Amino acid sequence: MPAPIAPKRVLVLNGPNLNMLGRRQPEVYGHDTLEDIRDACVDFAAPRGWDLDFRQSNHEGELVSWIQEARENADAVVINPAAYTHTSVAILDALLLLDIPVIEVHLSNIHKREAFRHHSFVSQAASGVICGFGAKGYLMALASLDSM
Ligand code: CA2
């Protein structure tokens, strides 16, 4: 009998202040709350039988620890590091230790915004980057994992 196929384990990580989505700056980040985005990701993952773990933290070290744990617990990581995108060598180094797909997502088009948002440390560890498509970008990231 063939061995059962294990469900794809996808870790979706969100950085600082993304828990405030939908409450401020909808013109930049849209009207969806982070809970709405989580629900949409769960709805995408469920029919595929994926095990989706959706998390948010305002703390760099907590994000680093979760990324380290992904070495054992995940088959792919989708990450919106929020402001840490532009500052965190620690998150970059943790992601570089992974040998699974990493998809970087941003709600806004960071290249159309202030100059300090144009550089992402995280992109160096990413298999792909999606930005500017709002909440839909998370689903685009998950869709990219269908074939990975
Ligand atoms: O566009 C994105 O997804 C960002 O990662 C969002 C970060 C920003 O620092 C990055 O440059 C681009 C900011 C997340 C803050 O979220 C807020 C939510 C509601 C109100 C204000 C900020």
Short mmCIF file of N, CA and C and ligand atoms in Angstrom, two decimals:
data_model
loop_
_atom_site.label_atom_id
_atom_site.label_comp_id
_atom_site.label_asym_id
_atom_site.label_seq_id
_atom_site.Cartn_x
_atom_site.Cartn_y
_atom_site.Cartn_z
N MET A 1 0.85 -1.19 0.00
CA MET A 1 0.00 0.00 0.00
C MET A 1 0.89 1.26 0.00
N PRO A 2 0.58 2.27 -0.87
CA PRO A 2 1.44 3.47 -0.86
C PRO A 2 1.32 4.23 0.45
N ALA A 3 2.43 4.86 0.86
CA ALA A 3 2.40 5.66 2.10
C ALA A 3 1.46 6.84 1.92
N PRO A 4 0.68 7.20 2.96
CA PRO A 4 -0.21 8.36 2.83
C PRO A 4 0.61 9.63 2.64
N ILE A 5 0.08 10.56 1.84
CA ILE A 5 0.79 11.82 1.60
C ILE A 5 0.54 12.74 2.80
N ALA A 6 1.62 13.22 3.39
CA ALA A 6 1.47 14.12 4.55
C ALA A 6 0.93 15.47 4.10
N PRO A 7 0.06 16.11 4.90
CA PRO A 7 -0.43 17.43 4.52
C PRO A 7 0.70 18.45 4.49
N LYS A 8 0.58 19.39 3.55
CA LYS A 8 1.60 20.46 3.48
C LYS A 8 1.39 21.38 4.70
N ARG A 9 2.47 21.60 5.42
CA ARG A 9 2.38 22.46 6.62
C ARG A 9 2.90 23.86 6.25
N VAL A 10 1.99 24.82 6.28
CA VAL A 10 2.35 26.18 5.86
C VAL A 10 2.26 27.12 7.06
N LEU A 11 3.36 27.79 7.32
CA LEU A 11 3.40 28.77 8.41
C LEU A 11 3.27 30.17 7.80
N VAL A 12 2.26 30.92 8.23
CA VAL A 12 2.07 32.29 7.76
C VAL A 12 2.38 33.23 8.91
N LEU A 13 3.42 34.03 8.74
CA LEU A 13 3.88 34.92 9.81
C LEU A 13 3.62 36.38 9.46
N ASN A 14 3.21 37.13 10.46
CA ASN A 14 2.90 38.56 10.31
C ASN A 14 3.63 39.35 11.37
N GLY A 15 4.25 40.45 10.94
CA GLY A 15 5.05 41.25 11.85
C GLY A 15 4.27 42.35 12.53
N PRO A 16 5.02 43.30 13.10
CA PRO A 16 4.45 44.28 14.01
C PRO A 16 3.38 45.17 13.37
N ASN A 17 2.36 45.42 14.17
CA ASN A 17 1.25 46.34 13.87
C ASN A 17 0.24 45.77 12.89
N LEU A 18 0.52 44.62 12.32
CA LEU A 18 -0.46 44.06 11.37
C LEU A 18 -1.73 43.62 12.09
N ASN A 19 -1.66 43.46 13.42
CA ASN A 19 -2.89 43.20 14.19
C ASN A 19 -3.83 44.41 14.18
N MET A 20 -3.35 45.55 13.70
CA MET A 20 -4.19 46.77 13.65
C MET A 20 -4.87 46.96 12.30
N LEU A 21 -4.64 46.04 11.39
CA LEU A 21 -5.21 46.17 10.04
C LEU A 21 -6.71 46.37 10.08
N GLY A 22 -7.18 47.19 9.15
CA GLY A 22 -8.62 47.43 9.04
C GLY A 22 -9.09 48.56 9.93
N ARG A 23 -8.25 48.95 10.88
CA ARG A 23 -8.65 50.00 11.84
C ARG A 23 -8.07 51.35 11.50
N ARG A 24 -6.93 51.39 10.82
CA ARG A 24 -6.26 52.63 10.43
C ARG A 24 -5.73 52.49 9.01
N GLN A 25 -5.52 53.62 8.37
CA GLN A 25 -4.90 53.69 7.03
C GLN A 25 -5.47 52.67 6.01
N PRO A 26 -6.80 52.58 5.88
CA PRO A 26 -7.35 51.65 4.88
C PRO A 26 -6.95 52.02 3.46
N GLU A 27 -6.63 53.31 3.24
CA GLU A 27 -6.22 53.73 1.89
C GLU A 27 -4.88 53.12 1.50
N VAL A 28 -4.08 52.73 2.50
CA VAL A 28 -2.78 52.11 2.22
C VAL A 28 -2.90 50.58 2.30
N TYR A 29 -3.57 50.09 3.36
CA TYR A 29 -3.53 48.66 3.65
C TYR A 29 -4.86 47.93 3.40
N GLY A 30 -5.90 48.68 3.00
CA GLY A 30 -7.18 48.03 2.73
C GLY A 30 -8.06 47.94 3.97
N HIS A 31 -9.24 47.39 3.78
CA HIS A 31 -10.24 47.34 4.84
C HIS A 31 -10.24 46.01 5.60
N ASP A 32 -9.58 45.01 5.03
CA ASP A 32 -9.57 43.70 5.70
C ASP A 32 -8.81 43.76 7.01
N THR A 33 -9.33 43.07 8.01
CA THR A 33 -8.58 42.90 9.26
C THR A 33 -7.65 41.69 9.09
N LEU A 34 -6.73 41.53 10.04
CA LEU A 34 -5.84 40.37 9.96
C LEU A 34 -6.65 39.07 10.13
N GLU A 35 -7.74 39.16 10.90
CA GLU A 35 -8.61 37.99 11.07
C GLU A 35 -9.27 37.62 9.74
N ASP A 36 -9.69 38.66 8.98
CA ASP A 36 -10.26 38.39 7.64
C ASP A 36 -9.23 37.67 6.77
N ILE A 37 -7.99 38.16 6.82
CA ILE A 37 -6.93 37.55 5.99
C ILE A 37 -6.68 36.12 6.43
N ARG A 38 -6.64 35.92 7.75
CA ARG A 38 -6.44 34.55 8.25
C ARG A 38 -7.57 33.63 7.75
N ASP A 39 -8.82 34.12 7.85
CA ASP A 39 -9.95 33.29 7.41
C ASP A 39 -9.83 32.95 5.93
N ALA A 40 -9.43 33.92 5.12
CA ALA A 40 -9.29 33.67 3.67
C ALA A 40 -8.18 32.64 3.42
N CYS A 41 -7.10 32.73 4.20
CA CYS A 41 -6.00 31.76 4.04
C CYS A 41 -6.46 30.37 4.46
N VAL A 42 -7.21 30.29 5.56
CA VAL A 42 -7.73 28.99 6.01
C VAL A 42 -8.66 28.41 4.95
N ASP A 43 -9.52 29.27 4.36
CA ASP A 43 -10.44 28.80 3.31
C ASP A 43 -9.68 28.29 2.09
N PHE A 44 -8.53 28.90 1.81
CA PHE A 44 -7.71 28.46 0.67
C PHE A 44 -7.06 27.11 1.00
N ALA A 45 -6.59 26.98 2.23
CA ALA A 45 -5.80 25.80 2.60
C ALA A 45 -6.67 24.56 2.84
N ALA A 46 -7.88 24.80 3.37
CA ALA A 46 -8.71 23.65 3.81
C ALA A 46 -8.99 22.65 2.70
N PRO A 47 -9.50 23.09 1.52
CA PRO A 47 -9.80 22.08 0.50
C PRO A 47 -8.56 21.37 -0.04
N ARG A 48 -7.39 21.94 0.20
CA ARG A 48 -6.15 21.30 -0.24
C ARG A 48 -5.59 20.35 0.82
N GLY A 49 -6.27 20.35 1.97
CA GLY A 49 -5.81 19.47 3.05
C GLY A 49 -4.54 19.96 3.72
N TRP A 50 -4.24 21.24 3.54
CA TRP A 50 -3.02 21.78 4.14
C TRP A 50 -3.24 22.09 5.62
N ASP A 51 -2.17 22.04 6.36
CA ASP A 51 -2.19 22.40 7.77
C ASP A 51 -1.62 23.83 7.85
N LEU A 52 -2.49 24.80 8.06
CA LEU A 52 -2.07 26.21 8.00
C LEU A 52 -1.99 26.79 9.41
N ASP A 53 -0.85 27.38 9.71
CA ASP A 53 -0.61 27.98 11.03
C ASP A 53 -0.39 29.48 10.80
N PHE A 54 -1.31 30.31 11.24
CA PHE A 54 -1.30 31.75 10.94
C PHE A 54 -1.00 32.51 12.23
N ARG A 55 0.08 33.28 12.25
CA ARG A 55 0.51 33.95 13.50
C ARG A 55 0.89 35.41 13.26
N GLN A 56 0.82 36.20 14.33
CA GLN A 56 1.28 37.59 14.28
C GLN A 56 2.04 37.89 15.56
N SER A 57 3.12 38.66 15.43
CA SER A 57 3.82 39.12 16.62
C SER A 57 4.36 40.53 16.42
N ASN A 58 4.38 41.27 17.51
CA ASN A 58 4.99 42.60 17.49
C ASN A 58 6.46 42.55 17.91
N HIS A 59 6.97 41.32 18.13
CA HIS A 59 8.31 41.17 18.70
C HIS A 59 9.25 40.42 17.74
N GLU A 60 10.36 41.06 17.43
CA GLU A 60 11.31 40.50 16.47
C GLU A 60 11.81 39.12 16.92
N GLY A 61 12.17 39.01 18.21
CA GLY A 61 12.72 37.75 18.71
C GLY A 61 11.71 36.61 18.62
N GLU A 62 10.44 36.93 18.84
CA GLU A 62 9.41 35.89 18.75
C GLU A 62 9.29 35.40 17.31
N LEU A 63 9.34 36.33 16.37
CA LEU A 63 9.30 35.94 14.96
C LEU A 63 10.51 35.07 14.61
N VAL A 64 11.68 35.45 15.11
CA VAL A 64 12.90 34.66 14.86
C VAL A 64 12.73 33.25 15.41
N SER A 65 12.19 33.14 16.62
CA SER A 65 12.00 31.81 17.22
C SER A 65 11.03 30.98 16.41
N TRP A 66 9.96 31.59 15.95
CA TRP A 66 8.97 30.84 15.14
C TRP A 66 9.62 30.38 13.83
N ILE A 67 10.45 31.23 13.23
CA ILE A 67 11.13 30.84 11.98
C ILE A 67 12.07 29.67 12.26
N GLN A 68 12.79 29.72 13.38
CA GLN A 68 13.68 28.60 13.73
C GLN A 68 12.88 27.30 13.88
N GLU A 69 11.71 27.41 14.55
CA GLU A 69 10.88 26.21 14.75
C GLU A 69 10.38 25.64 13.42
N ALA A 70 10.25 26.54 12.42
CA ALA A 70 9.76 26.09 11.10
C ALA A 70 10.70 25.07 10.48
N ARG A 71 11.96 25.05 10.91
CA ARG A 71 12.91 24.04 10.40
C ARG A 71 12.37 22.63 10.64
N GLU A 72 11.64 22.46 11.74
CA GLU A 72 11.09 21.14 12.08
C GLU A 72 9.61 21.02 11.71
N ASN A 73 8.90 22.15 11.75
CA ASN A 73 7.43 22.08 11.76
C ASN A 73 6.74 22.51 10.48
N ALA A 74 7.47 23.02 9.48
CA ALA A 74 6.78 23.59 8.32
C ALA A 74 7.42 23.13 7.02
N ASP A 75 6.60 23.14 5.99
CA ASP A 75 7.08 22.81 4.64
C ASP A 75 7.23 24.07 3.79
N ALA A 76 6.67 25.18 4.27
CA ALA A 76 6.79 26.46 3.56
C ALA A 76 6.43 27.58 4.53
N VAL A 77 7.01 28.74 4.28
CA VAL A 77 6.71 29.93 5.10
C VAL A 77 6.26 31.06 4.20
N VAL A 78 5.14 31.68 4.57
CA VAL A 78 4.70 32.94 3.96
C VAL A 78 4.90 33.99 5.04
N ILE A 79 5.58 35.08 4.70
CA ILE A 79 5.87 36.06 5.75
C ILE A 79 5.66 37.48 5.27
N ASN A 80 4.89 38.23 6.06
CA ASN A 80 4.85 39.68 5.92
C ASN A 80 5.55 40.23 7.17
N PRO A 81 6.83 40.57 7.04
CA PRO A 81 7.58 40.99 8.23
C PRO A 81 7.25 42.42 8.66
N ALA A 82 6.37 43.09 7.91
CA ALA A 82 5.97 44.49 8.22
C ALA A 82 7.24 45.35 8.32
N ALA A 83 7.33 46.21 9.34
CA ALA A 83 8.47 47.14 9.40
C ALA A 83 9.81 46.43 9.52
N TYR A 84 9.82 45.19 10.06
CA TYR A 84 11.09 44.45 10.17
C TYR A 84 11.67 44.09 8.80
N THR A 85 10.82 44.14 7.77
CA THR A 85 11.30 43.94 6.41
C THR A 85 12.54 44.79 6.14
N HIS A 86 12.47 46.04 6.62
CA HIS A 86 13.44 47.06 6.24
C HIS A 86 14.58 47.21 7.25
N THR A 87 14.51 46.42 8.33
CA THR A 87 15.51 46.61 9.41
C THR A 87 16.17 45.33 9.90
N SER A 88 15.53 44.18 9.67
CA SER A 88 15.92 43.02 10.49
C SER A 88 16.87 42.04 9.81
N VAL A 89 18.14 42.14 10.18
CA VAL A 89 19.11 41.13 9.78
C VAL A 89 18.84 39.84 10.54
N ALA A 90 18.28 39.94 11.74
CA ALA A 90 17.99 38.74 12.54
C ALA A 90 16.94 37.87 11.84
N ILE A 91 15.91 38.50 11.29
CA ILE A 91 14.88 37.72 10.58
C ILE A 91 15.47 37.16 9.29
N LEU A 92 16.26 37.95 8.59
CA LEU A 92 16.94 37.44 7.39
C LEU A 92 17.78 36.21 7.73
N ASP A 93 18.61 36.31 8.77
CA ASP A 93 19.50 35.19 9.12
C ASP A 93 18.69 33.95 9.47
N ALA A 94 17.59 34.13 10.19
CA ALA A 94 16.75 32.97 10.56
C ALA A 94 16.16 32.34 9.30
N LEU A 95 15.69 33.17 8.37
CA LEU A 95 15.09 32.64 7.13
C LEU A 95 16.14 31.93 6.28
N LEU A 96 17.37 32.44 6.31
CA LEU A 96 18.44 31.82 5.51
C LEU A 96 18.78 30.41 6.01
N LEU A 97 18.40 30.11 7.25
CA LEU A 97 18.66 28.77 7.80
C LEU A 97 17.62 27.75 7.34
N LEU A 98 16.55 28.23 6.69
CA LEU A 98 15.50 27.32 6.22
C LEU A 98 15.87 26.77 4.85
N ASP A 99 15.47 25.53 4.60
CA ASP A 99 15.64 25.01 3.24
C ASP A 99 14.29 24.63 2.65
N ILE A 100 13.30 25.47 2.92
CA ILE A 100 11.94 25.31 2.39
C ILE A 100 11.57 26.62 1.70
N PRO A 101 10.52 26.61 0.84
CA PRO A 101 10.14 27.87 0.18
C PRO A 101 9.72 28.93 1.19
N VAL A 102 10.16 30.15 0.93
CA VAL A 102 9.78 31.32 1.73
C VAL A 102 9.20 32.35 0.77
N ILE A 103 7.96 32.74 1.00
CA ILE A 103 7.34 33.76 0.15
C ILE A 103 7.12 35.01 0.99
N GLU A 104 7.66 36.12 0.52
CA GLU A 104 7.52 37.41 1.21
C GLU A 104 6.30 38.14 0.62
N VAL A 105 5.46 38.64 1.50
CA VAL A 105 4.24 39.32 1.07
C VAL A 105 4.17 40.70 1.71
N HIS A 106 3.73 41.67 0.92
CA HIS A 106 3.37 42.99 1.47
C HIS A 106 2.04 43.41 0.88
N LEU A 107 1.22 43.97 1.72
CA LEU A 107 -0.08 44.46 1.26
C LEU A 107 0.10 45.61 0.27
N SER A 108 0.95 46.54 0.64
CA SER A 108 1.18 47.72 -0.19
C SER A 108 2.33 47.48 -1.14
N ASN A 109 2.40 48.32 -2.17
CA ASN A 109 3.55 48.27 -3.07
C ASN A 109 4.67 49.09 -2.44
N ILE A 110 5.58 48.39 -1.77
CA ILE A 110 6.62 49.09 -1.00
C ILE A 110 7.52 49.94 -1.90
N HIS A 111 7.57 49.63 -3.19
CA HIS A 111 8.43 50.39 -4.11
C HIS A 111 7.80 51.71 -4.55
N LYS A 112 6.53 51.87 -4.26
CA LYS A 112 5.82 53.10 -4.62
C LYS A 112 5.72 54.04 -3.43
N ARG A 113 6.35 53.66 -2.34
CA ARG A 113 6.23 54.40 -1.08
C ARG A 113 7.55 55.08 -0.72
N GLU A 114 7.71 55.43 0.55
CA GLU A 114 8.91 56.14 0.98
C GLU A 114 10.17 55.32 0.64
N ALA A 115 11.28 56.03 0.41
CA ALA A 115 12.52 55.35 0.00
C ALA A 115 12.95 54.30 1.02
N PHE A 116 12.73 54.55 2.31
CA PHE A 116 13.21 53.58 3.31
C PHE A 116 12.48 52.24 3.22
N ARG A 117 11.33 52.21 2.51
CA ARG A 117 10.61 50.93 2.35
C ARG A 117 11.05 50.18 1.09
N HIS A 118 11.91 50.79 0.29
CA HIS A 118 12.27 50.15 -0.98
C HIS A 118 13.21 48.97 -0.80
N HIS A 119 13.97 48.98 0.29
CA HIS A 119 14.90 47.86 0.51
C HIS A 119 14.31 46.87 1.51
N SER A 120 14.36 45.60 1.12
CA SER A 120 13.94 44.52 2.02
C SER A 120 15.13 43.62 2.32
N PHE A 121 15.48 43.50 3.60
CA PHE A 121 16.49 42.51 3.99
C PHE A 121 15.99 41.10 3.70
N VAL A 122 14.68 40.91 3.92
CA VAL A 122 14.08 39.58 3.85
C VAL A 122 14.11 38.98 2.44
N SER A 123 14.05 39.86 1.44
CA SER A 123 13.97 39.36 0.05
C SER A 123 15.14 38.47 -0.32
N GLN A 124 16.27 38.68 0.34
CA GLN A 124 17.45 37.86 0.03
C GLN A 124 17.23 36.38 0.36
N ALA A 125 16.26 36.14 1.26
CA ALA A 125 15.98 34.75 1.65
C ALA A 125 14.69 34.23 1.03
N ALA A 126 14.06 35.06 0.19
CA ALA A 126 12.73 34.69 -0.32
C ALA A 126 12.82 33.98 -1.66
N SER A 127 11.96 32.98 -1.84
CA SER A 127 11.83 32.35 -3.15
C SER A 127 11.09 33.29 -4.09
N GLY A 128 10.18 34.07 -3.54
CA GLY A 128 9.41 35.02 -4.32
C GLY A 128 8.87 36.12 -3.44
N VAL A 129 8.54 37.26 -4.07
CA VAL A 129 8.03 38.43 -3.33
C VAL A 129 6.76 38.90 -4.02
N ILE A 130 5.72 39.16 -3.22
CA ILE A 130 4.46 39.66 -3.76
C ILE A 130 4.12 40.94 -3.01
N CYS A 131 3.92 42.03 -3.72
CA CYS A 131 3.55 43.25 -3.01
C CYS A 131 2.61 44.09 -3.86
N GLY A 132 1.74 44.82 -3.16
CA GLY A 132 0.86 45.77 -3.84
C GLY A 132 -0.51 45.24 -4.19
N PHE A 133 -0.81 44.02 -3.82
CA PHE A 133 -2.10 43.43 -4.16
C PHE A 133 -3.04 43.33 -2.96
N GLY A 134 -2.70 44.01 -1.87
CA GLY A 134 -3.54 43.96 -0.69
C GLY A 134 -3.62 42.55 -0.12
N ALA A 135 -4.76 42.26 0.52
CA ALA A 135 -4.93 40.96 1.19
C ALA A 135 -4.82 39.80 0.21
N LYS A 136 -5.20 40.07 -1.05
CA LYS A 136 -5.13 39.02 -2.08
C LYS A 136 -3.71 38.47 -2.23
N GLY A 137 -2.72 39.29 -1.88
CA GLY A 137 -1.33 38.85 -1.99
C GLY A 137 -1.03 37.60 -1.17
N TYR A 138 -1.71 37.47 -0.02
CA TYR A 138 -1.50 36.27 0.80
C TYR A 138 -1.98 35.03 0.04
N LEU A 139 -3.12 35.17 -0.65
CA LEU A 139 -3.65 34.02 -1.40
C LEU A 139 -2.78 33.73 -2.62
N MET A 140 -2.22 34.79 -3.21
CA MET A 140 -1.29 34.59 -4.33
C MET A 140 -0.06 33.83 -3.84
N ALA A 141 0.39 34.17 -2.64
CA ALA A 141 1.55 33.46 -2.07
C ALA A 141 1.21 32.00 -1.84
N LEU A 142 0.03 31.74 -1.28
CA LEU A 142 -0.36 30.34 -1.05
C LEU A 142 -0.50 29.60 -2.37
N ALA A 143 -1.09 30.28 -3.37
CA ALA A 143 -1.26 29.65 -4.68
C ALA A 143 0.09 29.26 -5.28
N SER A 144 1.10 30.07 -5.02
CA SER A 144 2.44 29.76 -5.56
C SER A 144 2.99 28.48 -4.95
N LEU A 145 2.49 28.13 -3.76
CA LEU A 145 2.99 26.92 -3.08
C LEU A 145 2.34 25.66 -3.61
N ASP A 146 1.21 25.83 -4.32
CA ASP A 146 0.51 24.69 -4.91
C ASP A 146 1.48 23.83 -5.72
N SER A 147 2.36 24.50 -6.44
CA SER A 147 3.26 23.78 -7.34
C SER A 147 4.67 23.63 -6.76
N MET A 148 4.83 23.92 -5.48
CA MET A 148 6.18 23.80 -4.88
C MET A 148 6.23 22.57 -3.98
O1 CA2 B 1 2.61 46.67 2.96
C1 CA2 B 1 2.90 45.90 3.87
O2 CA2 B 1 2.34 44.82 4.06
C2 CA2 B 1 3.96 46.31 4.90
O3 CA2 B 1 4.71 45.16 5.24
C3 CA2 B 1 3.21 46.84 6.10
C4 CA2 B 1 4.12 47.42 7.17
C5 CA2 B 1 5.11 48.42 6.58
O4 CA2 B 1 6.02 48.85 7.57
C6 CA2 B 1 5.87 47.83 5.42
O5 CA2 B 1 6.70 48.84 4.88
C7 CA2 B 1 4.92 47.35 4.34
C8 CA2 B 1 3.30 48.17 8.23
C9 CA2 B 1 2.27 47.34 8.91
C10 CA2 B 1 1.50 48.27 9.80
O6 CA2 B 1 0.16 47.92 9.74
C11 CA2 B 1 -0.74 48.90 10.02
C12 CA2 B 1 -2.03 48.48 10.15
C13 CA2 B 1 -3.02 49.38 10.40
C14 CA2 B 1 -2.73 50.72 10.54
C15 CA2 B 1 -1.43 51.13 10.41
C16 CA2 B 1 -0.43 50.22 10.15
#
